[in-house]
Tab-separated table of C-alpha atoms and ligand atoms in Angstrom:
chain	number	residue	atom	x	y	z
F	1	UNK	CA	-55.076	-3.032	-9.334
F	2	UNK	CA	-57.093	-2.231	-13.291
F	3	UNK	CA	-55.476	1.218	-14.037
F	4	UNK	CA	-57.361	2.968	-16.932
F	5	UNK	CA	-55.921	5.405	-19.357
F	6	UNK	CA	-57.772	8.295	-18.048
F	7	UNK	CA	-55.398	8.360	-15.184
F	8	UNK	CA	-52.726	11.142	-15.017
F	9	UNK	CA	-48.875	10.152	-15.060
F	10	UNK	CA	-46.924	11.487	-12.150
F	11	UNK	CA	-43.811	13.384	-12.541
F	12	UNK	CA	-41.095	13.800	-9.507
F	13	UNK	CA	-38.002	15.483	-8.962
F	14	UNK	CA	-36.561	17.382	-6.672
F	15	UNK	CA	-36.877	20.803	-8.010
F	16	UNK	CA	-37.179	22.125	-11.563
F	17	UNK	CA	-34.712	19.640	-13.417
F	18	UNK	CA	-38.138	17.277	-13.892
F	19	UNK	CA	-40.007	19.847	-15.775
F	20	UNK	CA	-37.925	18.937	-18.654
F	21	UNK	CA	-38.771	15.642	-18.922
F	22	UNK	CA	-42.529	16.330	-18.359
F	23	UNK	CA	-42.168	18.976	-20.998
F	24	UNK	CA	-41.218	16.298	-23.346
F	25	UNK	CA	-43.584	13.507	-22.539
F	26	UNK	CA	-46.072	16.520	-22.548
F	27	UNK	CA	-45.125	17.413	-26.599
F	28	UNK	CA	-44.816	13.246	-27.275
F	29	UNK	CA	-48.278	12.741	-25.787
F	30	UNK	CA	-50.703	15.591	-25.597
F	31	UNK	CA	-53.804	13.823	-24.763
F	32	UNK	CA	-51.877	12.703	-20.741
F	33	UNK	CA	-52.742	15.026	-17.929
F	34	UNK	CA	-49.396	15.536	-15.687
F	35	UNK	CA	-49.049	15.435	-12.044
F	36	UNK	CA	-45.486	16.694	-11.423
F	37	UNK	CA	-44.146	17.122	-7.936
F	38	UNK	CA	-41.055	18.942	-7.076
F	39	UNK	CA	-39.347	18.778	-3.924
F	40	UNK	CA	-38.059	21.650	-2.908
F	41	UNK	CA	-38.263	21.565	0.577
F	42	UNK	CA	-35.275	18.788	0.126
F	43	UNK	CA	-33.534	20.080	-2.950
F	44	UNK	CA	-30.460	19.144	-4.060
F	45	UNK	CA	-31.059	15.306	-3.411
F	46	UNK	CA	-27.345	15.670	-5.138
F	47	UNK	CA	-25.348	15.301	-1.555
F	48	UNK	CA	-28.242	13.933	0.457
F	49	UNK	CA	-27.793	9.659	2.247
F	50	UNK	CA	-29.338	6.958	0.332
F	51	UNK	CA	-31.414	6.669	3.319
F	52	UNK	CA	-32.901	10.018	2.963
F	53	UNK	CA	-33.378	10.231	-1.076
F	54	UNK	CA	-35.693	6.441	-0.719
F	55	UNK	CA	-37.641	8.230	2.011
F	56	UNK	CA	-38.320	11.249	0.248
F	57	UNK	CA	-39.072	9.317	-3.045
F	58	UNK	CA	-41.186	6.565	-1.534
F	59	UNK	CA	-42.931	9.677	0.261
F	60	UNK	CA	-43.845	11.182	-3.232
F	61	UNK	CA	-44.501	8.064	-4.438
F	62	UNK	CA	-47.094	7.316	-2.702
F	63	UNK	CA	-48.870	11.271	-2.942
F	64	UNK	CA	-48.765	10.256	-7.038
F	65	UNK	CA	-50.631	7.005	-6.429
F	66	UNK	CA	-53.294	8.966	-4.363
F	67	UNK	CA	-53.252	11.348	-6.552
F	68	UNK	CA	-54.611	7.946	-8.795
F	69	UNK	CA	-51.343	8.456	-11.345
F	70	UNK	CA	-51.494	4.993	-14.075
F	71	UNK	CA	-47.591	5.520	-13.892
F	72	UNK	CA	-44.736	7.633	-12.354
F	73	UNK	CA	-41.803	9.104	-14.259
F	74	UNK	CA	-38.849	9.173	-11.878
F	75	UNK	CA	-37.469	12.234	-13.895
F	76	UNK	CA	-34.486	12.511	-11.403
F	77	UNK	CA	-31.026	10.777	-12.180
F	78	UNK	CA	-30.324	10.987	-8.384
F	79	UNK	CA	-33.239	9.662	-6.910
F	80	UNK	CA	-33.390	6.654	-9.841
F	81	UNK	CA	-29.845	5.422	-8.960
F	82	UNK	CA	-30.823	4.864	-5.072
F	83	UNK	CA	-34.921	4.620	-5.569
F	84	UNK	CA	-35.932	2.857	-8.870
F	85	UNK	CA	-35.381	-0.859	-7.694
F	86	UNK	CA	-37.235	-0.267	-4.316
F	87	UNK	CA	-39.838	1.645	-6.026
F	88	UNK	CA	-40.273	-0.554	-8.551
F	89	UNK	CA	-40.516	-3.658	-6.742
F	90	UNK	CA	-42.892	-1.945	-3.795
F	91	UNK	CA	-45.902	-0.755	-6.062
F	92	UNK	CA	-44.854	-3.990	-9.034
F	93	UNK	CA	-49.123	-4.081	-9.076
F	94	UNK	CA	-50.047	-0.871	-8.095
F	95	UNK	CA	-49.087	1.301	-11.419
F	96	UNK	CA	-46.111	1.595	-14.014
F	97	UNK	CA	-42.952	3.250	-13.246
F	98	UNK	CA	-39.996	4.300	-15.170
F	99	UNK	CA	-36.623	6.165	-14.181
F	100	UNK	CA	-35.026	8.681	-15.975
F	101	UNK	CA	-31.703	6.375	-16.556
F	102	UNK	CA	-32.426	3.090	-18.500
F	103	UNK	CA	-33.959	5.205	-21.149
F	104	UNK	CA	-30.718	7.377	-22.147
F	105	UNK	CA	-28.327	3.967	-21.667
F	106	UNK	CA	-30.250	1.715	-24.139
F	107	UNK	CA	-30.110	5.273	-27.021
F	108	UNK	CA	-25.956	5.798	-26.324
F	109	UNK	CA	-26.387	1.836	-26.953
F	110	UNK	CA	-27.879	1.839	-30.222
F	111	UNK	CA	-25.447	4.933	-31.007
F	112	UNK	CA	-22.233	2.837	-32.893
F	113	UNK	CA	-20.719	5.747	-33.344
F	114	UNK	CA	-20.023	6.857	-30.113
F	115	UNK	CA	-16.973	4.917	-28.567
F	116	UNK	CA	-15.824	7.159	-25.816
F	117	UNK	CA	-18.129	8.775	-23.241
F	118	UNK	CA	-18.902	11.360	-20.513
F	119	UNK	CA	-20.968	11.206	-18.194
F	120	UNK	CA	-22.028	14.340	-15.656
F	121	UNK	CA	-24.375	14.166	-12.735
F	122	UNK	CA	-24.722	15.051	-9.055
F	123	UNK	CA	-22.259	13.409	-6.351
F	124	UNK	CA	-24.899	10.654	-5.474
F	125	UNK	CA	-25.352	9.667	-9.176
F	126	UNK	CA	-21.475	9.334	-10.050
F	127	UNK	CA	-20.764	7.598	-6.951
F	128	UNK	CA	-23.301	4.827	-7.138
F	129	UNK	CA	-21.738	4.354	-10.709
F	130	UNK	CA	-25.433	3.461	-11.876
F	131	UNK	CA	-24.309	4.572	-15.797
F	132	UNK	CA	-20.765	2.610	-15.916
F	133	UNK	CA	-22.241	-0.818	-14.110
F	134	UNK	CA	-25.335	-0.536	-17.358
F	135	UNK	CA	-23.272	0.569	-19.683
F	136	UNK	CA	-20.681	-2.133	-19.081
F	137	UNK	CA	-23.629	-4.698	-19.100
F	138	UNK	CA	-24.887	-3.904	-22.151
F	139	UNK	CA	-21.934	-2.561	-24.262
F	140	UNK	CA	-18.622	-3.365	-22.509
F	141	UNK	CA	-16.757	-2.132	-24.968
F	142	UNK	CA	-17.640	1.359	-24.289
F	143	UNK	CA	-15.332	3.950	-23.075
F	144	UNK	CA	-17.015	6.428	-19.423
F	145	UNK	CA	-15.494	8.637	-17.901
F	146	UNK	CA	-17.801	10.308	-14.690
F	147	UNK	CA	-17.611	13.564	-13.204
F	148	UNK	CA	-19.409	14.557	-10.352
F	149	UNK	CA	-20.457	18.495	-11.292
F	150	UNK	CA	-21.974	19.515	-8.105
F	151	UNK	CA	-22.811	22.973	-8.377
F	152	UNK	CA	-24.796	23.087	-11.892
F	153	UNK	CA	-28.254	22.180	-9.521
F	154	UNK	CA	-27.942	25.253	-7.150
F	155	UNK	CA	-26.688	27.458	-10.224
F	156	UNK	CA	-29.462	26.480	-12.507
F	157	UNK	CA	-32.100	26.839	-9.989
F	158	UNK	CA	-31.154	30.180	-8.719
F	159	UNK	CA	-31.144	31.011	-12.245
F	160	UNK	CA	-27.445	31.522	-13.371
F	161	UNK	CA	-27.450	30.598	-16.929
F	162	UNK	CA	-25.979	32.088	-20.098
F	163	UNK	CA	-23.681	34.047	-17.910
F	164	UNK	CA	-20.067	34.349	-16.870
F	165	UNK	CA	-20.531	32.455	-13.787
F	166	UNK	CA	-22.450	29.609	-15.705
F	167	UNK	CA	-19.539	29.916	-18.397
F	168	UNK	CA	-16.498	29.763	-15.934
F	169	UNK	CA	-17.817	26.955	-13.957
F	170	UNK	CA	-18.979	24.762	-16.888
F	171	UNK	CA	-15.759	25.788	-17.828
F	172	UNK	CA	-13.829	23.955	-14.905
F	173	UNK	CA	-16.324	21.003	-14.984
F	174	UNK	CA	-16.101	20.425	-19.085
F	175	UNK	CA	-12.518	21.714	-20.274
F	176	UNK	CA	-10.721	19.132	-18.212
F	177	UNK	CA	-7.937	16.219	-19.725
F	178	UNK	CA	-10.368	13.366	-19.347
F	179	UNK	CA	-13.144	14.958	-21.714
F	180	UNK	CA	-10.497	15.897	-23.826
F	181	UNK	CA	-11.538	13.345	-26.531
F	182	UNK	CA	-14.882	11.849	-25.959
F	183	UNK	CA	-17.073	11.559	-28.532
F	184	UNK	CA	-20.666	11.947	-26.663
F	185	UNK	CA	-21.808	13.183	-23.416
F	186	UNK	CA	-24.208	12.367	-21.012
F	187	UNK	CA	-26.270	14.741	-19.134
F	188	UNK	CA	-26.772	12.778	-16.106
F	189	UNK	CA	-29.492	15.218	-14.313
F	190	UNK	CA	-32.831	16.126	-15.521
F	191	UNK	CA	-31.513	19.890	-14.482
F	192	UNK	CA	-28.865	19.948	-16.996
F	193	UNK	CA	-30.886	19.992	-20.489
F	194	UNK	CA	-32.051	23.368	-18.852
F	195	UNK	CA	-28.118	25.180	-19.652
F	196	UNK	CA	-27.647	22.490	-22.686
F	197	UNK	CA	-26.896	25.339	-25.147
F	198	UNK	CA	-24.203	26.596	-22.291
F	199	UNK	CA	-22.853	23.414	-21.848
F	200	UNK	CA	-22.062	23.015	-25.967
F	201	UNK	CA	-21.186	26.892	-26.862
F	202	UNK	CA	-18.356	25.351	-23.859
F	203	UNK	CA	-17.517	22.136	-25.062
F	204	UNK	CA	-17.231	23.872	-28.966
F	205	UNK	CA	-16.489	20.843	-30.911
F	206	UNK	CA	-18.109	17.934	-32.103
F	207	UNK	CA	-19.356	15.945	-29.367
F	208	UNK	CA	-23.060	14.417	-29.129
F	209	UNK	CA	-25.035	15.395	-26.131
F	210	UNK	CA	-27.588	13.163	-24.993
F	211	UNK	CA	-30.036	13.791	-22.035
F	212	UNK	CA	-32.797	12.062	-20.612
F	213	UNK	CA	-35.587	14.052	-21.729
F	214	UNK	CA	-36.988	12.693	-25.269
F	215	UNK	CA	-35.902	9.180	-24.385
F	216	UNK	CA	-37.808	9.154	-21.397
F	217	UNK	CA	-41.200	10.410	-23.226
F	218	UNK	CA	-40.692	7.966	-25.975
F	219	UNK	CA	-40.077	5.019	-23.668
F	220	UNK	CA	-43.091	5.383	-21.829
F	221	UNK	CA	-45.166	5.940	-25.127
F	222	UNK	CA	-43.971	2.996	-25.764
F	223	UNK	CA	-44.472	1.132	-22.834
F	224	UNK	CA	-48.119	2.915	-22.458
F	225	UNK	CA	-48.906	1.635	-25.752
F	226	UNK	CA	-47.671	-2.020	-25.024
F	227	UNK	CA	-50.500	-2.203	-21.796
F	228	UNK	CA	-53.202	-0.339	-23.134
F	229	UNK	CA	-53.072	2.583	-21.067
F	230	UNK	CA	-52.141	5.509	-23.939
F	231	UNK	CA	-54.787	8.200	-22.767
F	232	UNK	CA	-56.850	9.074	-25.763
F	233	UNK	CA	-58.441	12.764	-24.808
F	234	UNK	CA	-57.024	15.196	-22.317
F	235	UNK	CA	-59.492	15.785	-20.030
F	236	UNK	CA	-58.004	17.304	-16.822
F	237	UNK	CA	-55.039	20.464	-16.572
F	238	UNK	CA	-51.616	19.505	-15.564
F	239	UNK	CA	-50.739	19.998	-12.002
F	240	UNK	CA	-48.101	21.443	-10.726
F	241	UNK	CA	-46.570	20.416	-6.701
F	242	UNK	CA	-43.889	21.724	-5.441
F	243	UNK	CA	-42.953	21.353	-1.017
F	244	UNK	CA	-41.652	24.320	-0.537
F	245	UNK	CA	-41.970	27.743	-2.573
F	246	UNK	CA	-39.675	30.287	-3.169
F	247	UNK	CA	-40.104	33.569	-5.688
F	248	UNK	CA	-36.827	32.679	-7.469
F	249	UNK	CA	-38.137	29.147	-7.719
F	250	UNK	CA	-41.485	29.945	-9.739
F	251	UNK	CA	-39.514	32.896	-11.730
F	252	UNK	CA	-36.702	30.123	-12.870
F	253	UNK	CA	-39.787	27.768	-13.248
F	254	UNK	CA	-41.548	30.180	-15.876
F	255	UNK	CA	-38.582	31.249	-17.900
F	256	UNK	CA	-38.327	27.389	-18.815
F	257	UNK	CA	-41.629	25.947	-18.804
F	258	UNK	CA	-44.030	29.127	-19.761
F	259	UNK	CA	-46.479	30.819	-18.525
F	260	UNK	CA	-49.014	28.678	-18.068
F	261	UNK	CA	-47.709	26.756	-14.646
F	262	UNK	CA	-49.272	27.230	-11.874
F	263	UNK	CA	-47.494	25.991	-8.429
F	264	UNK	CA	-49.639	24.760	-5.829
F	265	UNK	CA	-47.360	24.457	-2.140
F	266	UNK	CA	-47.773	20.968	-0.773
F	267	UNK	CA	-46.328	19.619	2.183
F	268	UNK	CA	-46.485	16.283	2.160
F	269	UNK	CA	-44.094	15.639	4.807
F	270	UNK	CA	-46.350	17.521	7.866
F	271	UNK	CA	-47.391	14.463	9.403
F	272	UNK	CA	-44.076	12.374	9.039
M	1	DGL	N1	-32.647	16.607	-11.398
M	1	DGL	C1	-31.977	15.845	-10.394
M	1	DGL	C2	-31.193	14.711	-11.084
M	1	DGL	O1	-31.535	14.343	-12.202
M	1	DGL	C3	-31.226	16.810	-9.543
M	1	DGL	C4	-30.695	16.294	-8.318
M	1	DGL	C5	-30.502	17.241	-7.180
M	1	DGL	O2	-31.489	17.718	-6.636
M	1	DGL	O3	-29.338	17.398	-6.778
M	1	DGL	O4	-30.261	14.138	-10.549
């Protein structure tokens, strides 16, 4: 398929965690017109089967290339670790896609500094050990330590942030022996850049915090670039899809991304 650079990227996660991501690519590259898609209707993918996270994904997928998306941005950490490969390899001439993991890996790479590591995420992310298998690929001398920290996706998208319930369960998840002395963490959710100041005023020491976010954006400006397809004018709004809609949902939604989002409901699983 010729894909032109007037297309829109797609954006896909299951709730708000995405946002950040797009955000960034959004500052990186002004002149691309976003498509982002959250899925409510299924949110947390966090404890969901491997069966059901590839449907949903391949599902969204496939509303993005309708919607005539040039590329989708997997901006989930959950549904890359089970979806990416099948994705990837399903639409290899349809457009160009990119998950929100490979990114982050190949900057803690180039990082010499950093010789012990954390990484947080959702239950389905730390158990298919997607960042220890890379990380030991590419820089086996490298320290992880995983924790699954279940309960930061529900917390951050009912809104619980910069409070004491946000405080005492960071808390629990962060002040624990085996972060005693990394040197760097890894925010292993697109939701968790959202409480990032929470998560440091906890950790209160020196220890680098990367997240997905910026390295995402600058890999596909990069990647854009390398096939031609950098938009040069922004000619259409960003859209914003989300399956199911809740009042706390677009409230949370506005407090991080601004005013200017408007969220159209879309059901895109009706008919399956
Ligand atoms: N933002 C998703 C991630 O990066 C959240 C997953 C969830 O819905 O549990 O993993």
């Amino acid at each position: 398929m010729k894909l032109n650079k007037t297309q829109p990227i797609g954006v896909f996660d299951s709730g708000i965690g995405g946002l950040t991501v797009a955000n960034a690519v959004s500052k990186l590259l002004p002149n691309e017109q976003i498509i982002y898609f959250g899925d409510t209707a299924h949110l947390p993918y966090g404890d969901k089967s491997s069966r059901a996270i590839k449907q949903y994904s391949y599902m969204i997928a496939d509303f993005l290339l309708e919607k005539k998306c040039k590329a989708i941005i997997i901006a989930c950490n959950t549904a890359s670790s089970i979806a990416y490969t099948f994705l990837k390899e399903l639409y290899k001439d349809d457009l160009y896609i990119v998950d929100a993991i490979q990114p982050v890996i190949n900057g803690v790479c180039q990082d010499d500094s950093v010789r012990k590591i954390g990484i947080i995420g959702t239950q389905v992310t730390i158990q298919s050990e997607v960042y220890e298998k890379r990380f030991k690929a590419q820089k086996p001398d490298l320290e992880v330590v995983s924790l699954a920290t279940p309960l930061l996706v529900p917390m951050i998208e009912a809104g619980n942030f910069n409070d004491e319930m946000s405080e005492s369960i960071l808390k629990s998840y962060l002040l624990r022996k085996e972060f005693e002395d990394i040197d760097a963490l890894v925010l292993g959710c697109t939701h968790y850049p959202l409480i990032k100041k929470d998560i440091l005023k906890v950790l209160n020491r020196d220890v680098k915090v990367f997240d997905n976010t910026d390295f995402v954006a600058r890999e596909v400006e990069l990647d854009l670039r390398r096939l031609y397809l950098l938009a040069d004018k922004k000619n259409q709004a960003d859209e914003f899809y989300v399956s199911d809609y809740t009042d706390t949902f677009e409230k949370t939604t506005k407090i991080f991304y601004g005013e200017k989002i408007h969220l159209e409901l879309c059901n895109i699983w009706k008919n399956s």
